[in-house]
Structure formats: C-alpha cells, structure tokens
PDB file of C-alpha atoms in Angstrom:
ATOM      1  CA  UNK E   1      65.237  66.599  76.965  1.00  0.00           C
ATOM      2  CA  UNK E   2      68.508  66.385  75.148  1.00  0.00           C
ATOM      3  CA  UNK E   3      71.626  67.950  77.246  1.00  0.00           C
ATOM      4  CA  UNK E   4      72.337  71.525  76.512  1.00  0.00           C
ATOM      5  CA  UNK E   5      68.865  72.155  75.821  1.00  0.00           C
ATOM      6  CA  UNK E   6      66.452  74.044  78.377  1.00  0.00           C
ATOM      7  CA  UNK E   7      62.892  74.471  78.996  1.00  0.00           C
ATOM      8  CA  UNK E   8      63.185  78.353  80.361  1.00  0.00           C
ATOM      9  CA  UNK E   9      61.377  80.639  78.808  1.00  0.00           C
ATOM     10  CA  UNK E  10      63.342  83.273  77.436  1.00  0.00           C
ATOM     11  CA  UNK E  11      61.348  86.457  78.627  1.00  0.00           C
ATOM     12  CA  UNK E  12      62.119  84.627  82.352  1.00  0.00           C
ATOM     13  CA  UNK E  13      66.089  84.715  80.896  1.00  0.00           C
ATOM     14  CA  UNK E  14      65.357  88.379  79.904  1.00  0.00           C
ATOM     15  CA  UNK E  15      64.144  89.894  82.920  1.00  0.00           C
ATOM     16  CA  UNK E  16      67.089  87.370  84.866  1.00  0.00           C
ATOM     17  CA  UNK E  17      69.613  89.111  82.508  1.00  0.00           C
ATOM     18  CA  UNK E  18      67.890  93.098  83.462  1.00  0.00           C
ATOM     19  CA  UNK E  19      67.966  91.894  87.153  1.00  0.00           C
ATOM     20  CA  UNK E  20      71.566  91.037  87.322  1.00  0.00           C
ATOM     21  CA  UNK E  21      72.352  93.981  85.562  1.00  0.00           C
ATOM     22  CA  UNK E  22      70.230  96.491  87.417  1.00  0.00           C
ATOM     23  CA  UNK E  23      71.366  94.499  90.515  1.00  0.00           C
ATOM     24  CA  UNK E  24      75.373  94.543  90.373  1.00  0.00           C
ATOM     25  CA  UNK E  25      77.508  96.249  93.226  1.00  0.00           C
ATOM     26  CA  UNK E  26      79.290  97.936  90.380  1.00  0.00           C
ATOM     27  CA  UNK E  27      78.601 100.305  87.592  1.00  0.00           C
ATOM     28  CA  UNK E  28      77.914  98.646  84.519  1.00  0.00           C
ATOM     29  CA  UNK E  29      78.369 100.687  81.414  1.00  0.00           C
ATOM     30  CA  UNK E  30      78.089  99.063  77.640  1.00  0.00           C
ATOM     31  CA  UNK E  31      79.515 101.564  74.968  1.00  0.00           C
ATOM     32  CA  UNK E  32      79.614 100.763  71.117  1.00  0.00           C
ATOM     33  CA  UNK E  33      82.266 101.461  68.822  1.00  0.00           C
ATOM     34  CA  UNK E  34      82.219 105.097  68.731  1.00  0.00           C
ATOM     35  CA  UNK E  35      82.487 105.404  72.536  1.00  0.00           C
ATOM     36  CA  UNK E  36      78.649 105.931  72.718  1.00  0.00           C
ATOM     37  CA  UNK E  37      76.787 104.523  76.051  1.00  0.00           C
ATOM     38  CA  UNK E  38      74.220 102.050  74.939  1.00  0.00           C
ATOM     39  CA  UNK E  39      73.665 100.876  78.327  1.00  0.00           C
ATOM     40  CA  UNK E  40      74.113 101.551  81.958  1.00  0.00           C
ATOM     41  CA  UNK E  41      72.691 100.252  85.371  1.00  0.00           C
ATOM     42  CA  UNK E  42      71.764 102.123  88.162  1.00  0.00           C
ATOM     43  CA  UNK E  43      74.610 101.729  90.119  1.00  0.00           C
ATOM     44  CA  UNK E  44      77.172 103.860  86.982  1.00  0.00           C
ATOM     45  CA  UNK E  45      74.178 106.656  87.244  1.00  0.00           C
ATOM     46  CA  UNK E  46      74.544 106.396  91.106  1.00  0.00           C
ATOM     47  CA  UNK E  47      78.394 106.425  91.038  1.00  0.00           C
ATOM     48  CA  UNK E  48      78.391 109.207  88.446  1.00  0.00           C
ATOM     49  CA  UNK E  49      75.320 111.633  90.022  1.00  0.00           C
ATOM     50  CA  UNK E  50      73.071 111.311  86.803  1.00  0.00           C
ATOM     51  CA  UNK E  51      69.648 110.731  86.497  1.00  0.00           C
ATOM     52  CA  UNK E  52      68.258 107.768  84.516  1.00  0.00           C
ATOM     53  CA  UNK E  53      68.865 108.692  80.174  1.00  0.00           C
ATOM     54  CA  UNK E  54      70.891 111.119  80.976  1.00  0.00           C
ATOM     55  CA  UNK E  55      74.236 110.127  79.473  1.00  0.00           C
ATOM     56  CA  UNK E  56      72.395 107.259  77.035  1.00  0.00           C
ATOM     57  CA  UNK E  57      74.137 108.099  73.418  1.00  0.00           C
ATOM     58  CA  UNK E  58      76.946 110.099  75.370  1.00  0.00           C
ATOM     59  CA  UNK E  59      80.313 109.631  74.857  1.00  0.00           C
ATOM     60  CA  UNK E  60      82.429 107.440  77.300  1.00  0.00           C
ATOM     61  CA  UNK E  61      84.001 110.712  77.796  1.00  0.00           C
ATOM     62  CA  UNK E  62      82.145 112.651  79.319  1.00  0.00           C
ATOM     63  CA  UNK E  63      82.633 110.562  82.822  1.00  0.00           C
ATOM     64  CA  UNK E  64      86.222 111.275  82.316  1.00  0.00           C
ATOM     65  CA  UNK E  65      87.943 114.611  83.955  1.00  0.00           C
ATOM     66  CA  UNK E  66      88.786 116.838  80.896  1.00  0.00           C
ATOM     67  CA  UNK E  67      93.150 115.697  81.257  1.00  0.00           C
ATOM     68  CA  UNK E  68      92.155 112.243  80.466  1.00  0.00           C
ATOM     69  CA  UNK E  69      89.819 112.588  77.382  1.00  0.00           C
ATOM     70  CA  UNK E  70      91.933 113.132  74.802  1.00  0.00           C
ATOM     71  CA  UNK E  71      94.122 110.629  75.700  1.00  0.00           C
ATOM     72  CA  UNK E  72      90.991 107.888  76.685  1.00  0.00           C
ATOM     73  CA  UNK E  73      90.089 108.212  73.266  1.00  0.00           C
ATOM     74  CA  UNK E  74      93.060 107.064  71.636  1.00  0.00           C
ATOM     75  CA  UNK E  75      93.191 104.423  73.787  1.00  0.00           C
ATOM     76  CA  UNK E  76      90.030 103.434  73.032  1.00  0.00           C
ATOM     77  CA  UNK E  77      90.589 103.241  69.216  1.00  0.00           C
ATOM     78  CA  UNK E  78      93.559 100.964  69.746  1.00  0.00           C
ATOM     79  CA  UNK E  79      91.443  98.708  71.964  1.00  0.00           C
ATOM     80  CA  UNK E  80      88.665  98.704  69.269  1.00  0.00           C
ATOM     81  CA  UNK E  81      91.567  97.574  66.770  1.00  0.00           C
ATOM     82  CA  UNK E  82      93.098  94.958  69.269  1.00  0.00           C
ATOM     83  CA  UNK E  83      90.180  93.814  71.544  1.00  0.00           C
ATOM     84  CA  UNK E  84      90.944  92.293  74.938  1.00  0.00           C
ATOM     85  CA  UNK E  85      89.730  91.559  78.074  1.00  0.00           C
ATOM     86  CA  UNK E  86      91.864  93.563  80.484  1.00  0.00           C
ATOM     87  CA  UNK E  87      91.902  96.299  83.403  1.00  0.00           C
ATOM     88  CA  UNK E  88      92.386  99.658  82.806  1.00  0.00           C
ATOM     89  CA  UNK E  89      94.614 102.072  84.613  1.00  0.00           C
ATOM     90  CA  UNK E  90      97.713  99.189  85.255  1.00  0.00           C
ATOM     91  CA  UNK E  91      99.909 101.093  87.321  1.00  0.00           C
ATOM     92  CA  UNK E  92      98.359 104.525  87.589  1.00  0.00           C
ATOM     93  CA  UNK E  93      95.324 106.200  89.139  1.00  0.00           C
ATOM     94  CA  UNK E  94      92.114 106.578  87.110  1.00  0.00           C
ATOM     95  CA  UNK E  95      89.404 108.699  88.017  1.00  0.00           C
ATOM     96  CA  UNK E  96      85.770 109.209  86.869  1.00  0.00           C
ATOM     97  CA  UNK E  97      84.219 112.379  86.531  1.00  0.00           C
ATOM     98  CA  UNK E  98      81.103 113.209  88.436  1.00  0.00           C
ATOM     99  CA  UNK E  99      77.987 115.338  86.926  1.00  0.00           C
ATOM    100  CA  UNK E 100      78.258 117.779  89.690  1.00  0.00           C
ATOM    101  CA  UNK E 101      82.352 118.320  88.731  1.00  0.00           C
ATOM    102  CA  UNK E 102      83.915 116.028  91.283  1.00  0.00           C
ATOM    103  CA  UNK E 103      86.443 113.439  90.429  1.00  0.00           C
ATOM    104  CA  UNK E 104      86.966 110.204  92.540  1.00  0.00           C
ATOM    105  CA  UNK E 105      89.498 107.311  92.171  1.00  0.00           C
ATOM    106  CA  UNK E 106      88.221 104.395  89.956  1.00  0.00           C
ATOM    107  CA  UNK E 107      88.946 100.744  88.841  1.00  0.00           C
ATOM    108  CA  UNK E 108      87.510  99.540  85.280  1.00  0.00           C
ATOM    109  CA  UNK E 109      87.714  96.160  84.030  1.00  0.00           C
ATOM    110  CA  UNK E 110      87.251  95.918  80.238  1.00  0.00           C
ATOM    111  CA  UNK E 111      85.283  92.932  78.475  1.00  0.00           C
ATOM    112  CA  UNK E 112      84.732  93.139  74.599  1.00  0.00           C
ATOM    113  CA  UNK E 113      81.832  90.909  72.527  1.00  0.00           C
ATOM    114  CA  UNK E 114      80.611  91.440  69.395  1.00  0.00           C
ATOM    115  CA  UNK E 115      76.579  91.605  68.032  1.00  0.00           C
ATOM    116  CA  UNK E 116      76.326  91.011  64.404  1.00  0.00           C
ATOM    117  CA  UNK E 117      79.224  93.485  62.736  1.00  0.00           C
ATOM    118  CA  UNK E 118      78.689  95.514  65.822  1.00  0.00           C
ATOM    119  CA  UNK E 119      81.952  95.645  68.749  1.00  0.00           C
ATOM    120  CA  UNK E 120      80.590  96.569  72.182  1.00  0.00           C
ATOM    121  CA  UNK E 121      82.936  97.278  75.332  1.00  0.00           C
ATOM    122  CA  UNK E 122      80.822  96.758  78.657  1.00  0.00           C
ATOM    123  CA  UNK E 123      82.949  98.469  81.492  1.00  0.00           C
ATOM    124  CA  UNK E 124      82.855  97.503  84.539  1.00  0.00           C
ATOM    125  CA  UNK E 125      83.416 100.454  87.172  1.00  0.00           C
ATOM    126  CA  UNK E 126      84.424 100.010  90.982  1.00  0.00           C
ATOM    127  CA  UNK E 127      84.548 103.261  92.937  1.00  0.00           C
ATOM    128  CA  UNK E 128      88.028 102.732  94.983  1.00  0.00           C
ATOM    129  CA  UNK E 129      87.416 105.890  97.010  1.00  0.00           C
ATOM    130  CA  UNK E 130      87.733 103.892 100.317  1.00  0.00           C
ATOM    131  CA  UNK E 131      90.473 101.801  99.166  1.00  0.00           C
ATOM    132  CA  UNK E 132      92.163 105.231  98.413  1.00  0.00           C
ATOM    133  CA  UNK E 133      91.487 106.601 101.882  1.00  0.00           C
ATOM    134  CA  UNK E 134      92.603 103.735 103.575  1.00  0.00           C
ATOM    135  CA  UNK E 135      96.146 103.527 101.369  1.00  0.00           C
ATOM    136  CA  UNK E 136      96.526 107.044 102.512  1.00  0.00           C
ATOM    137  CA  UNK E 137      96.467 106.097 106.313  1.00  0.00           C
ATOM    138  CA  UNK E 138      98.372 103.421 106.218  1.00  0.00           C
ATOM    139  CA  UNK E 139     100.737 105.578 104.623  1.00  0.00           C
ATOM    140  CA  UNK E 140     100.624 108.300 106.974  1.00  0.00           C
ATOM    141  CA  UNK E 141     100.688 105.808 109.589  1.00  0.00           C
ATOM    142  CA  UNK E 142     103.774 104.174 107.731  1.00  0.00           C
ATOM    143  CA  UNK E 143     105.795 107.526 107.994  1.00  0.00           C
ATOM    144  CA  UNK E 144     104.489 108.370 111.421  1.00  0.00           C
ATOM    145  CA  UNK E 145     106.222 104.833 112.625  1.00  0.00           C
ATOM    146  CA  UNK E 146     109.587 105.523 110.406  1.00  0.00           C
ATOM    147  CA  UNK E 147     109.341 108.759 111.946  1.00  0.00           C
ATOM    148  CA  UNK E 148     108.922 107.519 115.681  1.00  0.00           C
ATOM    149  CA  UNK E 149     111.831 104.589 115.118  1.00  0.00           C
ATOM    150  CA  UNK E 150     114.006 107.145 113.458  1.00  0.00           C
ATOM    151  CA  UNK E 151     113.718 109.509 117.248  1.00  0.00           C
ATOM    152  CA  UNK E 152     113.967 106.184 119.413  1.00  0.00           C
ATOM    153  CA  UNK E 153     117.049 105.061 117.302  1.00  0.00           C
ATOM    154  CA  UNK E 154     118.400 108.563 118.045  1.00  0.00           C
ATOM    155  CA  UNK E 155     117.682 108.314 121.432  1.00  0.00           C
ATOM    156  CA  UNK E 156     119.089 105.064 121.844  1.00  0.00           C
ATOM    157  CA  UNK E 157     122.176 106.201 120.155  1.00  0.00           C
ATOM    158  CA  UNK E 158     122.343 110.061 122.396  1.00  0.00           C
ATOM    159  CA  UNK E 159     121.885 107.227 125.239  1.00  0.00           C
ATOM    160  CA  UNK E 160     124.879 104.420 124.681  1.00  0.00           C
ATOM    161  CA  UNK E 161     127.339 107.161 124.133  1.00  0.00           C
ATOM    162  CA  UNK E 162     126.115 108.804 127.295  1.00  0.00           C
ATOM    163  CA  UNK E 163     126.778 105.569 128.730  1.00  0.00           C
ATOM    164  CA  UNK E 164     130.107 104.827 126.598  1.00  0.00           C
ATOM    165  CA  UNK E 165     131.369 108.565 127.838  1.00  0.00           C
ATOM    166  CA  UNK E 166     130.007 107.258 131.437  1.00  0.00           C
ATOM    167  CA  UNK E 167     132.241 104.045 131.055  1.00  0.00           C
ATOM    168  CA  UNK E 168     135.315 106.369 129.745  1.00  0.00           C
ATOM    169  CA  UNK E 169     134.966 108.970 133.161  1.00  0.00           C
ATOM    170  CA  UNK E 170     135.225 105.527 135.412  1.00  0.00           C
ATOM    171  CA  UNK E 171     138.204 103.758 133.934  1.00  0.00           C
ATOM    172  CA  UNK E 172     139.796 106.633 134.065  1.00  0.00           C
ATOM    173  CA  UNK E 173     138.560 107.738 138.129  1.00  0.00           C
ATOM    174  CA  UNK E 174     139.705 104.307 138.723  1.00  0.00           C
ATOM    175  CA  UNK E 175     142.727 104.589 137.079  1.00  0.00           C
ATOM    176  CA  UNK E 176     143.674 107.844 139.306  1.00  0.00           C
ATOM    177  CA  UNK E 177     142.390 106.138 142.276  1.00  0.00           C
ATOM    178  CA  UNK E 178     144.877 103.138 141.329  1.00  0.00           C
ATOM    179  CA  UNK E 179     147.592 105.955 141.654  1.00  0.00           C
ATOM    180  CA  UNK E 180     146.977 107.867 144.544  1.00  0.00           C
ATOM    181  CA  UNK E 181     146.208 104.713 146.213  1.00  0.00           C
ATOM    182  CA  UNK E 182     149.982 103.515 144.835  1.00  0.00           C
ATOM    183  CA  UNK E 183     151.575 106.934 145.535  1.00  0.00           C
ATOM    184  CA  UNK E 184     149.801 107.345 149.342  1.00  0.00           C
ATOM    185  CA  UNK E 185     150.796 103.893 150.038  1.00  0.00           C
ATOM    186  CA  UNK E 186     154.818 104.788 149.009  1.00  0.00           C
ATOM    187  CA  UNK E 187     154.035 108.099 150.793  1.00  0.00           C
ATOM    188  CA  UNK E 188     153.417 106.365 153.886  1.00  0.00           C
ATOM    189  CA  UNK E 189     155.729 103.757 153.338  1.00  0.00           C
ATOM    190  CA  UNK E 190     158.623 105.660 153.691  1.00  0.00           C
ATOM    191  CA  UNK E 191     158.580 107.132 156.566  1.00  0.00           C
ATOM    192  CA  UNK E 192     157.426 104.301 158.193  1.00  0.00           C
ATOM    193  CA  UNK E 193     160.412 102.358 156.897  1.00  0.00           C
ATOM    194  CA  UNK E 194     162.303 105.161 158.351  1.00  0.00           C
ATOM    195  CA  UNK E 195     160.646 105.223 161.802  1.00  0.00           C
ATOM    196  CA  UNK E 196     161.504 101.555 161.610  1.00  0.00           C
ATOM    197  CA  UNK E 197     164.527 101.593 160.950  1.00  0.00           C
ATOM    198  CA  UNK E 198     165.467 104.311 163.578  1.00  0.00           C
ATOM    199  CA  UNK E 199     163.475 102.202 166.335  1.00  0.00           C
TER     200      UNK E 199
END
C-alpha cells in the first residue's frame, strides 16, 4: 500500500469523527456564515442548558447576554472578511448566555475552514467559571495579606518609635544622673575639703 494511502473504511472515520466530537471536554459549536449553528456537541447544549435541536439554525447570538450581541455581530462580519485562527475575548471577560437567563465567564477559541464556497467558524467554548472563582480568592486573599502587612508595618513602626522615645527618656535620665552625681560629689566635696583643712 502506497504511503499516504489507508485501508479504513470511511463510515469507521465517520463515526471516529461523531465520537470525538460528541466526546470533547468542551463545547463544540460550528456556525456558517450568517452566524447560524450547524452543529453542536453535547457538551455546548450542557454548558448552555438546552436540549438536543434546540438552538440548530439559531443564531450564534442567542448564547450571548443581550450587551454583547450587537457588538458580536460586527465582529463576526469582520472575521468572516479576514478569517483567522485566534481566541476571542483578548484582554476582557466574555460570557455566554444560559437558556434559563444566567450568564457565566467563558473562553472561545476560533478556527475557520471552508466546504465548497461555504466559510464555517467551529468555536470552541471552555466554561472558566472555576478559573473565575479561584482569581477572585486569590485576590481577596491578595488584599487580605496587603492589608495584614500594611497593620504589622504600622505596628512595627508605633513600636521602634516607642522604643526610639524609650532610648530618648534614658540618655537623657542618664544625663541628669551624670549631674547630680557631679553636683553631689562637689556638694560633698567641699565641706569635706573644709573639715580638712580645719583638722
């Protein structure tokens, strides 16, 4: 058998092809031209809260929360005009749009082929929901630290010039003690010299 060339059958490829679809961790979701679904796997209908041909010949849209559609859909005619593979969302949140009204945070990867004169967009959909959550503690837990080093630091500060003021009081008790140690010495000095000096 010549390289490149395989004995498979192609209903086996088929039903390989429908497995890996129907199989993926993510939501699949192929749309045409027009923003029509064409195709979805059970995981997007999961994700989303539909039922199975409920959102076939939909528009992309609809998973969308109402502030993003219009926009979506200019963005989705300049794709059409300038195809690419690429991620969606660079540098901002994206959410999807559940059936029962709910939004949640989303990732979508974009991949673009054409069939005939036809241009399909299969969208890849990751629901980020945890990754979200656990952003949100660490910043919480982030600001609770700052927070924490920010009182110590003040602390640490209310406590050196406690000490620094401590320091100050003792030069200057020793520094009185220096002179009424040197005026008690004259003091006694004196009148000793004078007691000696009469004797």
């Amino acid at each position: 058998m010549p390289a490149g060339e395989s004995n498979v059958d192609p209903i086996h490829l088929e039903r390989v092809r429908e497995m890996l679809f129907d199989s993926a961790a993510e939501g699949l979701v192929l749309v045409d031209r027009t923003g029509a679904i064409r195709m979805l796997n059970p995981r997007l209908l999961e994700l989303f809260g539909y039922d199975n041909g409920e959102l076939l010949g939909r528009p992309i849209e609809d998973l969308l929360p109402g502030t993003f559609r219009k926009a979506h859909t200019e963005h989705r005619k300049s794709f059409n005009a300038h195809p690419a593979k690429r991620h969606m969302g660079r540098g901002r949140d994206l959410f999807g749009l559940r059936k029962d009204g709910t939004t949640f945070p989303v990732e979508v990867g974009l991949n673009h082929f054409e069939v005939g004169n036809e241009l399909y967009v299969m969208g890849l959909v990751t629901d980020i929901t945890e990754r979200h959550k656990a952003q949100e503690a660490l910043q919480r837990n982030t600001a609770e630290l700052e927070k924490r080093v920010e009182e110590r630091t003040a602390e640490l500060a209310k406590g050196a010039h406690a000490v620094e003021a401590a320091y100050q009081r003792e030069k200057e008790l020793n520094a009185l003690k220096s002179r009424f140690v040197s005026m008690a010495s004259h003091e006694f000095r004196t009148p000793l010299s004078t007691i000696m000096g009469s004797a």
